[in-house]
mmCIF file of C-alpha atoms in Angstrom:
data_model
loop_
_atom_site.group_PDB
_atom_site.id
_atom_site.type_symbol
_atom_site.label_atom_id
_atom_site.label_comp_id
_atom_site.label_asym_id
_atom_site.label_seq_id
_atom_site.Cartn_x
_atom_site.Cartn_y
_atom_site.Cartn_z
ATOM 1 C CA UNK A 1 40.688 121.346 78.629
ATOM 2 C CA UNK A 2 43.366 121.603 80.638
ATOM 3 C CA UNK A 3 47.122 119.665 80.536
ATOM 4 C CA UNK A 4 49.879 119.824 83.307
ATOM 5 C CA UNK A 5 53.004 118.218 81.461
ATOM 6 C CA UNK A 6 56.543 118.081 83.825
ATOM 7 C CA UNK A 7 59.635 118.186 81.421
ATOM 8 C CA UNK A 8 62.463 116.684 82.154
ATOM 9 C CA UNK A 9 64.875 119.232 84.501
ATOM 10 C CA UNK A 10 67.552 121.185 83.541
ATOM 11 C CA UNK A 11 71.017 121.422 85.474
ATOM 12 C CA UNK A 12 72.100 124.775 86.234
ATOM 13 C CA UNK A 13 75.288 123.885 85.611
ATOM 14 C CA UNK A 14 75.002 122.930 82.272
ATOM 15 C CA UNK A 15 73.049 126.307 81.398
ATOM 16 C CA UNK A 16 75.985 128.415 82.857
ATOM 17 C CA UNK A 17 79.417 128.673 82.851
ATOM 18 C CA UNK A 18 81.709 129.990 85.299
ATOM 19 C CA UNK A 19 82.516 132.502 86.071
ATOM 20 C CA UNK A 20 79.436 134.127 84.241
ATOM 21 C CA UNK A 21 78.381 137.249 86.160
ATOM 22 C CA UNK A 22 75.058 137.313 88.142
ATOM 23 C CA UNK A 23 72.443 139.518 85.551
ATOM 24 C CA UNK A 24 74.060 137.288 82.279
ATOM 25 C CA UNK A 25 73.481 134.504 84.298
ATOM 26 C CA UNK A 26 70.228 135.098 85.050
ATOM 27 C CA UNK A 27 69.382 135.876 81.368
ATOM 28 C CA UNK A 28 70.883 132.739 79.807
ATOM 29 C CA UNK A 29 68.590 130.933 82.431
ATOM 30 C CA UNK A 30 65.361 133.001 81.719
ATOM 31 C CA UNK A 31 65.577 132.578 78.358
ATOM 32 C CA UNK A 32 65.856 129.076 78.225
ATOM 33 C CA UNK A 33 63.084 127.969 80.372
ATOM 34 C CA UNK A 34 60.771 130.799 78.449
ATOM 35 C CA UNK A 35 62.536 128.643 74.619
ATOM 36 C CA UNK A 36 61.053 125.789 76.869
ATOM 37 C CA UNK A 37 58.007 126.956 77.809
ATOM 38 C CA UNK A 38 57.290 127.887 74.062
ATOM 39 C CA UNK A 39 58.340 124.680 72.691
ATOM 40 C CA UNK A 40 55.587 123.016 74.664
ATOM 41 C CA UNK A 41 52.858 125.241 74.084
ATOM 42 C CA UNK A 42 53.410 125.081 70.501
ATOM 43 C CA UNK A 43 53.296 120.917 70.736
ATOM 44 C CA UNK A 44 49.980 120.983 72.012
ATOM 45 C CA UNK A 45 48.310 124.161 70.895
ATOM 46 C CA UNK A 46 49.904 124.915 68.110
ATOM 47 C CA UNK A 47 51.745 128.273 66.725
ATOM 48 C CA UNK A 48 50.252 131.721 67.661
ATOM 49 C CA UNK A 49 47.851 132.175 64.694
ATOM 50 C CA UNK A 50 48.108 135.601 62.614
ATOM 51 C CA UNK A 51 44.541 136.408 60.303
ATOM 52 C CA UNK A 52 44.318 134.221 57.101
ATOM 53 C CA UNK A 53 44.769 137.964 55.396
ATOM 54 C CA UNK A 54 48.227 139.192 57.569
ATOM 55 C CA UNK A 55 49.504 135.991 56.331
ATOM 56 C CA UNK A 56 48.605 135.982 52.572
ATOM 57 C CA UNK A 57 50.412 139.295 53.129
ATOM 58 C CA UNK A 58 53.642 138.113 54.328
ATOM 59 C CA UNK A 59 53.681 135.595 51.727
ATOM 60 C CA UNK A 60 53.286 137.884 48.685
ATOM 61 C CA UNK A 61 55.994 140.692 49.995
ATOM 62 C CA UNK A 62 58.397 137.594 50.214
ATOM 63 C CA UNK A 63 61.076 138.296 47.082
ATOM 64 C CA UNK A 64 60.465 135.256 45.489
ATOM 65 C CA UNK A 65 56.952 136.547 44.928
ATOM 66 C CA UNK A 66 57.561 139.832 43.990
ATOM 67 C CA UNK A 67 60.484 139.386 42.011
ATOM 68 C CA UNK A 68 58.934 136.808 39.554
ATOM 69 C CA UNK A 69 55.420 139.011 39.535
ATOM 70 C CA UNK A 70 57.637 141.886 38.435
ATOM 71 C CA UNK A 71 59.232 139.538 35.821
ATOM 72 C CA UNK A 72 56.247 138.416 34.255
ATOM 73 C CA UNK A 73 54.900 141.750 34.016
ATOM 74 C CA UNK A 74 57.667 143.389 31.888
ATOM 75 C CA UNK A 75 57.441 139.913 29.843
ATOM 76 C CA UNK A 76 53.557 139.833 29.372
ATOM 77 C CA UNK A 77 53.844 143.953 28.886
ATOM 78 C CA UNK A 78 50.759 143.975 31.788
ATOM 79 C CA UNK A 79 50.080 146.057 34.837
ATOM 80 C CA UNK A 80 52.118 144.530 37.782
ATOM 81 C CA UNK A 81 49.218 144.600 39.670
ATOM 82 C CA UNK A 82 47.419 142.479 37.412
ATOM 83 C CA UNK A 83 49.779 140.089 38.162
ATOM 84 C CA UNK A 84 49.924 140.565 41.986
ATOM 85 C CA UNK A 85 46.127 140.166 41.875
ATOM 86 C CA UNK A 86 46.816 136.701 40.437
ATOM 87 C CA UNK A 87 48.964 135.644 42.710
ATOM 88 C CA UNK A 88 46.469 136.982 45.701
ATOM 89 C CA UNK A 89 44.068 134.493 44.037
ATOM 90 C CA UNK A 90 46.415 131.675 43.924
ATOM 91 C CA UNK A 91 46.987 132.296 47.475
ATOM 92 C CA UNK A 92 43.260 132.100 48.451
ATOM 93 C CA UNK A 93 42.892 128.781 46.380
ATOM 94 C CA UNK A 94 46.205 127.262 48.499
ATOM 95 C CA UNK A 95 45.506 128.644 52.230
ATOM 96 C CA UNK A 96 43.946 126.698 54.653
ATOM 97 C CA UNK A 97 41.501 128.665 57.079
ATOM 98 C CA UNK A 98 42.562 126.577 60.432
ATOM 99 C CA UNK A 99 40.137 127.409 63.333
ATOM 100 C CA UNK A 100 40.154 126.022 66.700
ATOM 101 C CA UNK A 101 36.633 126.668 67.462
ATOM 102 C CA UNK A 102 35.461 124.282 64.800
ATOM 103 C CA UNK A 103 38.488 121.589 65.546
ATOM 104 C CA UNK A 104 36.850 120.927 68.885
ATOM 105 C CA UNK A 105 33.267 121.131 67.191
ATOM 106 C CA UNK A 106 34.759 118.020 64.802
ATOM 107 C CA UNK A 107 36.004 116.140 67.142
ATOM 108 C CA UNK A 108 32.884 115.531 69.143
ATOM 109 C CA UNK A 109 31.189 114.979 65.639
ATOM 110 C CA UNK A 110 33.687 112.436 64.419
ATOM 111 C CA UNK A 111 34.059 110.723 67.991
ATOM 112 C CA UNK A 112 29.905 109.878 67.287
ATOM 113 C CA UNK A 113 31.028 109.200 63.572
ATOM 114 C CA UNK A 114 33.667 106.540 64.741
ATOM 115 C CA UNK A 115 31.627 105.043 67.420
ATOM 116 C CA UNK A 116 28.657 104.606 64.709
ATOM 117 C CA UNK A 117 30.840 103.018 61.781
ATOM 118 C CA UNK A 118 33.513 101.163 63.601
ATOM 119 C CA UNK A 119 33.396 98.875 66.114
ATOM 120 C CA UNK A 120 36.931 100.894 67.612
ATOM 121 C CA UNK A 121 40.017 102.958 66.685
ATOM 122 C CA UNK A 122 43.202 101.893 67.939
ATOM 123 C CA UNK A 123 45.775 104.364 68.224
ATOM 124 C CA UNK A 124 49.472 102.689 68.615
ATOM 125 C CA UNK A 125 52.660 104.299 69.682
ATOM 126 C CA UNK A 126 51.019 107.451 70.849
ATOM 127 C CA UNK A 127 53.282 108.418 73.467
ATOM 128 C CA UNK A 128 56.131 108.677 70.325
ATOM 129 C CA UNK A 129 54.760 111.893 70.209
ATOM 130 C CA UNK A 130 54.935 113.298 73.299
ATOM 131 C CA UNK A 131 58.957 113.032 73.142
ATOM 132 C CA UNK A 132 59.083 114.793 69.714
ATOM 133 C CA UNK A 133 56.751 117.437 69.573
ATOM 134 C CA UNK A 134 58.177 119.931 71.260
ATOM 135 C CA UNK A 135 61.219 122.157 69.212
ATOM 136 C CA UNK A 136 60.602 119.838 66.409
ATOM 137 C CA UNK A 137 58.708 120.730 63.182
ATOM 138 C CA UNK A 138 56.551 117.620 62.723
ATOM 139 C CA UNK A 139 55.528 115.816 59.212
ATOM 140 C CA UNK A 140 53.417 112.887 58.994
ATOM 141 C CA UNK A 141 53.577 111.004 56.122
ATOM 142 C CA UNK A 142 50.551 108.329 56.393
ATOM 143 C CA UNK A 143 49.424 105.756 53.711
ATOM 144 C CA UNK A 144 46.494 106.428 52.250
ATOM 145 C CA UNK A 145 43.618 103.640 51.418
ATOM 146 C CA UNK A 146 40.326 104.913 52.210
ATOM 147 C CA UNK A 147 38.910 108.751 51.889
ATOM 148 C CA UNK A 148 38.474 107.982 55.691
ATOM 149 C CA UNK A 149 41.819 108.758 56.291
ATOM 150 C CA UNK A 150 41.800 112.706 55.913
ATOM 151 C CA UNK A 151 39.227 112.545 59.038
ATOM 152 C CA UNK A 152 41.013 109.748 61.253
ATOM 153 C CA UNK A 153 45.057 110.891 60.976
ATOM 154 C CA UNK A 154 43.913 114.356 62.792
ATOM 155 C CA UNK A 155 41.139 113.179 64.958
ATOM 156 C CA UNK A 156 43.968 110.317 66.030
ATOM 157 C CA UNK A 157 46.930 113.310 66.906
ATOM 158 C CA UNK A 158 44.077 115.390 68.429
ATOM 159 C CA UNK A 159 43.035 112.951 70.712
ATOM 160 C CA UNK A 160 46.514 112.396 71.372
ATOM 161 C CA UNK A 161 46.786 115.629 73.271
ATOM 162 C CA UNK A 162 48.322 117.658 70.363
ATOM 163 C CA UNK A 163 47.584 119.785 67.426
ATOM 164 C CA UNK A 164 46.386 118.500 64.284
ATOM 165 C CA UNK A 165 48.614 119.164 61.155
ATOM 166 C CA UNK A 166 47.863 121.685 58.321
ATOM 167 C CA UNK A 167 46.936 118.472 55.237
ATOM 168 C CA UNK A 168 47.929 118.968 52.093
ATOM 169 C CA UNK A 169 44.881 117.640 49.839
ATOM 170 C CA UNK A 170 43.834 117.509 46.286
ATOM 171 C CA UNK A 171 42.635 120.222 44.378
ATOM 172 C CA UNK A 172 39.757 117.774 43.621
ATOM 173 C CA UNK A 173 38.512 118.331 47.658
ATOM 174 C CA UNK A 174 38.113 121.872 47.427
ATOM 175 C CA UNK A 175 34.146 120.934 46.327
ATOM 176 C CA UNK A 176 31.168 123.508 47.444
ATOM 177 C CA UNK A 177 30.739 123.355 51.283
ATOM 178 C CA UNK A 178 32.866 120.599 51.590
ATOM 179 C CA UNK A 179 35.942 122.739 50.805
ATOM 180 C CA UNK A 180 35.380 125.737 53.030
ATOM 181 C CA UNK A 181 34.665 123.154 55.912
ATOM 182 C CA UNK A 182 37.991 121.088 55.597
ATOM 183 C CA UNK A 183 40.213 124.573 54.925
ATOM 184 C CA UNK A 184 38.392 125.297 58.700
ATOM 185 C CA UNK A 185 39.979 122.072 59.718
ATOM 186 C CA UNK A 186 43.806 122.668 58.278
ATOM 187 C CA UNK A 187 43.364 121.612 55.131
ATOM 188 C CA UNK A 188 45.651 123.640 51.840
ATOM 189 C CA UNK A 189 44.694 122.846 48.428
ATOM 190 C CA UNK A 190 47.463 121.635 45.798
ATOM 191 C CA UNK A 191 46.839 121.426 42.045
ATOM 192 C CA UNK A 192 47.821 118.401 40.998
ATOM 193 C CA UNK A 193 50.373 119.648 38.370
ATOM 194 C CA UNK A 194 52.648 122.655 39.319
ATOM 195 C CA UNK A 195 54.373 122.340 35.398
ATOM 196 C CA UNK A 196 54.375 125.595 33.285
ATOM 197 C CA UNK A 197 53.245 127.891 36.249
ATOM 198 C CA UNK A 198 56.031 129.272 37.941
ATOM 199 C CA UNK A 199 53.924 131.628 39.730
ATOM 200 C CA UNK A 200 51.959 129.263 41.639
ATOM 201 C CA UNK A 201 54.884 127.173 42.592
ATOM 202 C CA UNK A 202 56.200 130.363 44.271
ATOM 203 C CA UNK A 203 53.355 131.195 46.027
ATOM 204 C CA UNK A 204 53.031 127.353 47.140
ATOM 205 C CA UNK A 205 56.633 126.918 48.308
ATOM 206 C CA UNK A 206 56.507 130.065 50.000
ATOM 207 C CA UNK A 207 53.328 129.325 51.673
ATOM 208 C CA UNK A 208 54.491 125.856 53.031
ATOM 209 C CA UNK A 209 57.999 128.007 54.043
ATOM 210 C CA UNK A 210 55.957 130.399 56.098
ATOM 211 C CA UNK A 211 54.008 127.237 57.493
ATOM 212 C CA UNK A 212 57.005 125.590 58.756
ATOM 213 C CA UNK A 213 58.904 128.386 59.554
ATOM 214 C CA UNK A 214 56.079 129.727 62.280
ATOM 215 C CA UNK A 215 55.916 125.716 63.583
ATOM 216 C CA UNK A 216 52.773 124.305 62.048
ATOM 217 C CA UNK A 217 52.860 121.036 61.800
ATOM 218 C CA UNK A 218 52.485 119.512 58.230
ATOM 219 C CA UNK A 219 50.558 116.431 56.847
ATOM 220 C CA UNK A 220 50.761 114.750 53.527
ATOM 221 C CA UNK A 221 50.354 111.332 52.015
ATOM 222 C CA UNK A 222 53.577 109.676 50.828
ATOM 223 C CA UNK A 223 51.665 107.784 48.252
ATOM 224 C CA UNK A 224 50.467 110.870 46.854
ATOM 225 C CA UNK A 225 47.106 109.539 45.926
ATOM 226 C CA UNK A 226 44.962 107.450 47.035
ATOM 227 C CA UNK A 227 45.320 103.526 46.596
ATOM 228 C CA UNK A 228 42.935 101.624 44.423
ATOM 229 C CA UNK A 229 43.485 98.411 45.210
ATOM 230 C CA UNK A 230 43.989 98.381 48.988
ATOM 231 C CA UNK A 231 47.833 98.160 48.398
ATOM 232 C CA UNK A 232 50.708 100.599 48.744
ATOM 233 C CA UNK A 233 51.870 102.471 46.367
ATOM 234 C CA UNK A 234 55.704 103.561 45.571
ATOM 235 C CA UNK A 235 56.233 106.815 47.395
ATOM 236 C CA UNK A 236 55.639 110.403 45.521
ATOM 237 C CA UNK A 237 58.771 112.827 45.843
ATOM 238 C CA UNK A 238 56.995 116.287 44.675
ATOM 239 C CA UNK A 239 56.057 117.064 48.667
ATOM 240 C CA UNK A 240 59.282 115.496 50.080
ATOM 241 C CA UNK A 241 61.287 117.978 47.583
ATOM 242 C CA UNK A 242 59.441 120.744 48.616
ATOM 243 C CA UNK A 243 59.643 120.552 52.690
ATOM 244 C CA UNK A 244 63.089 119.784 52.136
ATOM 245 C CA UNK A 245 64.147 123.069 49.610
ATOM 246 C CA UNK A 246 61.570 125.006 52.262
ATOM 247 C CA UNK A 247 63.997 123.627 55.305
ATOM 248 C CA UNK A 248 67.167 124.404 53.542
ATOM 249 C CA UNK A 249 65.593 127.779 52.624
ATOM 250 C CA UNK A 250 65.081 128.709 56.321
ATOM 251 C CA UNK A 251 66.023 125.950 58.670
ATOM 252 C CA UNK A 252 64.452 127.408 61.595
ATOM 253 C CA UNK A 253 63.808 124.133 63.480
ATOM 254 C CA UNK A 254 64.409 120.540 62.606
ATOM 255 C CA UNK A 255 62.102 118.575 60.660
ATOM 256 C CA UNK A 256 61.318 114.962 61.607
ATOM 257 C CA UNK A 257 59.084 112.967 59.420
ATOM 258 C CA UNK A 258 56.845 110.359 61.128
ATOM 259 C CA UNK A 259 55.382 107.523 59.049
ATOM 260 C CA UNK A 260 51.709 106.370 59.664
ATOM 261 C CA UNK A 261 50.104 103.523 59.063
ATOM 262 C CA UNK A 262 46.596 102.898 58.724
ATOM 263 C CA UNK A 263 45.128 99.332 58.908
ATOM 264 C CA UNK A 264 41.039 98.989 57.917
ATOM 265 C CA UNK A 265 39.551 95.600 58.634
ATOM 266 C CA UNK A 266 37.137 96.693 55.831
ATOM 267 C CA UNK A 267 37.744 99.423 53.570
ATOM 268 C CA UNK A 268 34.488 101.720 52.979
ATOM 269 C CA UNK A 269 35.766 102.030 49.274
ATOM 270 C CA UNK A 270 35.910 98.568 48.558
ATOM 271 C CA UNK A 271 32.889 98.884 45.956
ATOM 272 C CA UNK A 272 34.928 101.196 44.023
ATOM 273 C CA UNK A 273 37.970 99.232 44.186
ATOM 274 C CA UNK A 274 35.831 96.346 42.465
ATOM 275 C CA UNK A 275 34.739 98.271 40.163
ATOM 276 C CA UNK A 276 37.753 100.189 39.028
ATOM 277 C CA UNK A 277 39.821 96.620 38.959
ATOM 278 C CA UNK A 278 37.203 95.355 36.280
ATOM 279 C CA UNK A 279 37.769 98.229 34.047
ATOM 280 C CA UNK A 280 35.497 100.941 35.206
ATOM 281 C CA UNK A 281 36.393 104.346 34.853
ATOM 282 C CA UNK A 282 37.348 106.547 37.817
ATOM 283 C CA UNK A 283 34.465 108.289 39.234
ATOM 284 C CA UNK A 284 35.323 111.949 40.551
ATOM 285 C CA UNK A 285 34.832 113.324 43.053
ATOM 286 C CA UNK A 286 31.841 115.568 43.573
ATOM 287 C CA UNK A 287 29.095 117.091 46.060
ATOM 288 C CA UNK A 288 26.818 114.870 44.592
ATOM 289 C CA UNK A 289 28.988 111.819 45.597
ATOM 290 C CA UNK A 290 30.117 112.626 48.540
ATOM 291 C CA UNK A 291 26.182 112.682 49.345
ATOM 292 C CA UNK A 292 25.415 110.133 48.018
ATOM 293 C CA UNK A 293 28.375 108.218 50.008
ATOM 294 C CA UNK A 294 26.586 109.018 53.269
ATOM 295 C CA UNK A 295 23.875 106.205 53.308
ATOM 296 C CA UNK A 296 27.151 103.932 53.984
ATOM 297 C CA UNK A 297 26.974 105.291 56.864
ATOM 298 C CA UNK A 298 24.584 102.473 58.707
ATOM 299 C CA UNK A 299 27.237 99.908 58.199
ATOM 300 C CA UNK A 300 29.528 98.829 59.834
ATOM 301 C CA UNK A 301 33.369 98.461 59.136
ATOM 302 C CA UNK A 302 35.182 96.708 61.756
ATOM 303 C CA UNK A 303 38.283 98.423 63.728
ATOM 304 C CA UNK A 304 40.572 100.804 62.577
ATOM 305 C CA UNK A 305 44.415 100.532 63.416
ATOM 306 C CA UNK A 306 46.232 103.852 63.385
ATOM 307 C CA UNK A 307 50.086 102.947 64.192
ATOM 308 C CA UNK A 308 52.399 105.555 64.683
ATOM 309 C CA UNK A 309 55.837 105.066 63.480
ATOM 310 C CA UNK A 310 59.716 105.019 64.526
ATOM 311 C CA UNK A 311 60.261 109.154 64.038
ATOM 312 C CA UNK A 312 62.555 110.351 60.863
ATOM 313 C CA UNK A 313 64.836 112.817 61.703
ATOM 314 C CA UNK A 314 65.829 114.803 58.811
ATOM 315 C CA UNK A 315 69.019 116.430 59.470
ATOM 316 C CA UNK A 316 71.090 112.885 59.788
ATOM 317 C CA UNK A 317 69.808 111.938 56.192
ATOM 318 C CA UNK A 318 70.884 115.048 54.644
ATOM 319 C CA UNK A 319 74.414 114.537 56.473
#
């Protein structure tokens, strides 16, 4: 695939000014139109991606990490490195293992999917994008009604031309084969309770830190679960706190939040929903369900309205 985008120009006047001899001139104007040239590529293709294992690296050596894993080592009177290796394998269960190769695989798969299931997906206020992507560090904040939305918010921003978010998901996901598959797709892994672990809240925070800070673009539900009912639920505040102590940690580019709504003229869940509203208990989730959840497949479910919202900034709300 290729893409040819013209931005807006840039006066030369405003990028020097006078008096400003030849060679610093020159610079000042280089250097902007490579910042430029960056900020697009990293809209569309995304941040120059470093081995899962250079960047489980950088996160451990941060001194948050090591500091705390050299804390609880003279506390718990063990090896440090028994520690460190802890940490290592709280970093494995949190890291997503984003690859492009099997990105463009999905979205031939899901375009099939969609077209078998639904009789259309509408994507509104697309273009929104196009004027905040670039220089901006992006974080969509859908609803969340149907366990079709982890598949349609990044299959609706790919087809938009740019590159899908890294999606914060349940613990509960991270089933056999089903896991490894969506960590391939951008998906991290949260437990669902950081409380009484301080080490795995450092390795999380500086995970997401080292996510923003290289320009990934992030993706979580506001509602924090998903909705039983059909309706919204009040917003969760453990991911908001978290991108916004990251930011203030190392503010290296702003951060604007953009809501997303997503409308189902029939919800595939809507069995469940049923059920769980006459007094049913939760079923969890499992291989064996999510196989069993395939045969669903032959129906179909009407259209699908993905609307993207009026863009957040963050930086006015904190002023």
């Amino acid at each position: 695939k290729t893409l040819v985008e013209f931005s807006p120009g840039a006066s030369l006047r405003s990028l020097i000014p006078q008096d400003t001899p030849d060679l610093q001139a020159s610079r000042r104007i280089a250097r902007h139109l490579i910042a430029r040239l960056d900020a697009g590529r990293t809209a569309y293709l995304g941040p120059d991606l470093s081995h899962r294992r250079t960047l489980r690296t950088q996160v451990l050596r941060t001194q948050g990490v090591r500091a705390l894993v050299a804390q609880q080592a003279r506390e718990g009177k063990v090896p440090r490195r028994k520690v460190f290796e802890e940490a290592q394998a709280m970093f494995d269960e949190i890291a997503a293992d984003y690859t492009p190769a099997f990105v463009q695989f999905m979205e031939r798969v899901l375009k099939w999917l969609w077209t078998r299931i639904y009789d259309g997906v509408e994507v509104a206020h697309g273009p929104t994008l196009a004027g905040i992507a670039a220089g901006n560090e992006l974080v969509y904040v859908p609803c969340h009604r149907s366990t079709m939305d982890d598949l349609l918010m990044p299959y609706a921003i790919y087809t938009q031309g740019f590159v899908i978010p890294h999606i914060a998901a349940g613990i509960n996901l991270n089933l056999p084969v089903v896991g490894p598959l969506l960590r391939k797709g951008g998906a991290f892994f949260m437990r669902r309770s950081f409380r009484g672990n301080a080490l795995y809240t450092v390795v999380f925070m500086n995970y997401l830190g080292e996510l923003m800070g290289r320009g990934h673009p992030l993706q979580y539900f506001i509602e924090g679960g998903r909705s039983r009912t059909g309706r919204l639920l009040s917003p969760k505040t453990g991911m908001l706190s978290m991108t916004l102590r990251s930011y203030l940690r190392q503010p290296v580019r702003p951060v604007v939040f953009v809501p997303v709504y997503l409308g189902y003229e029939r919800i595939m869940e809507v069995d469940s929903y049923v059920g769980e509203l006459s007094g049913q208990p939760k079923e969890k989730e499992s291989l064996w369900g999510f196989l069993r959840s395939l045969r669903r497949l032959r129906e179909n479910f009407g259209f699908v309205h993905v609307n993207i919202g009026e863009p957040i900034p963050l930086q006015p709300l904190l002023d």
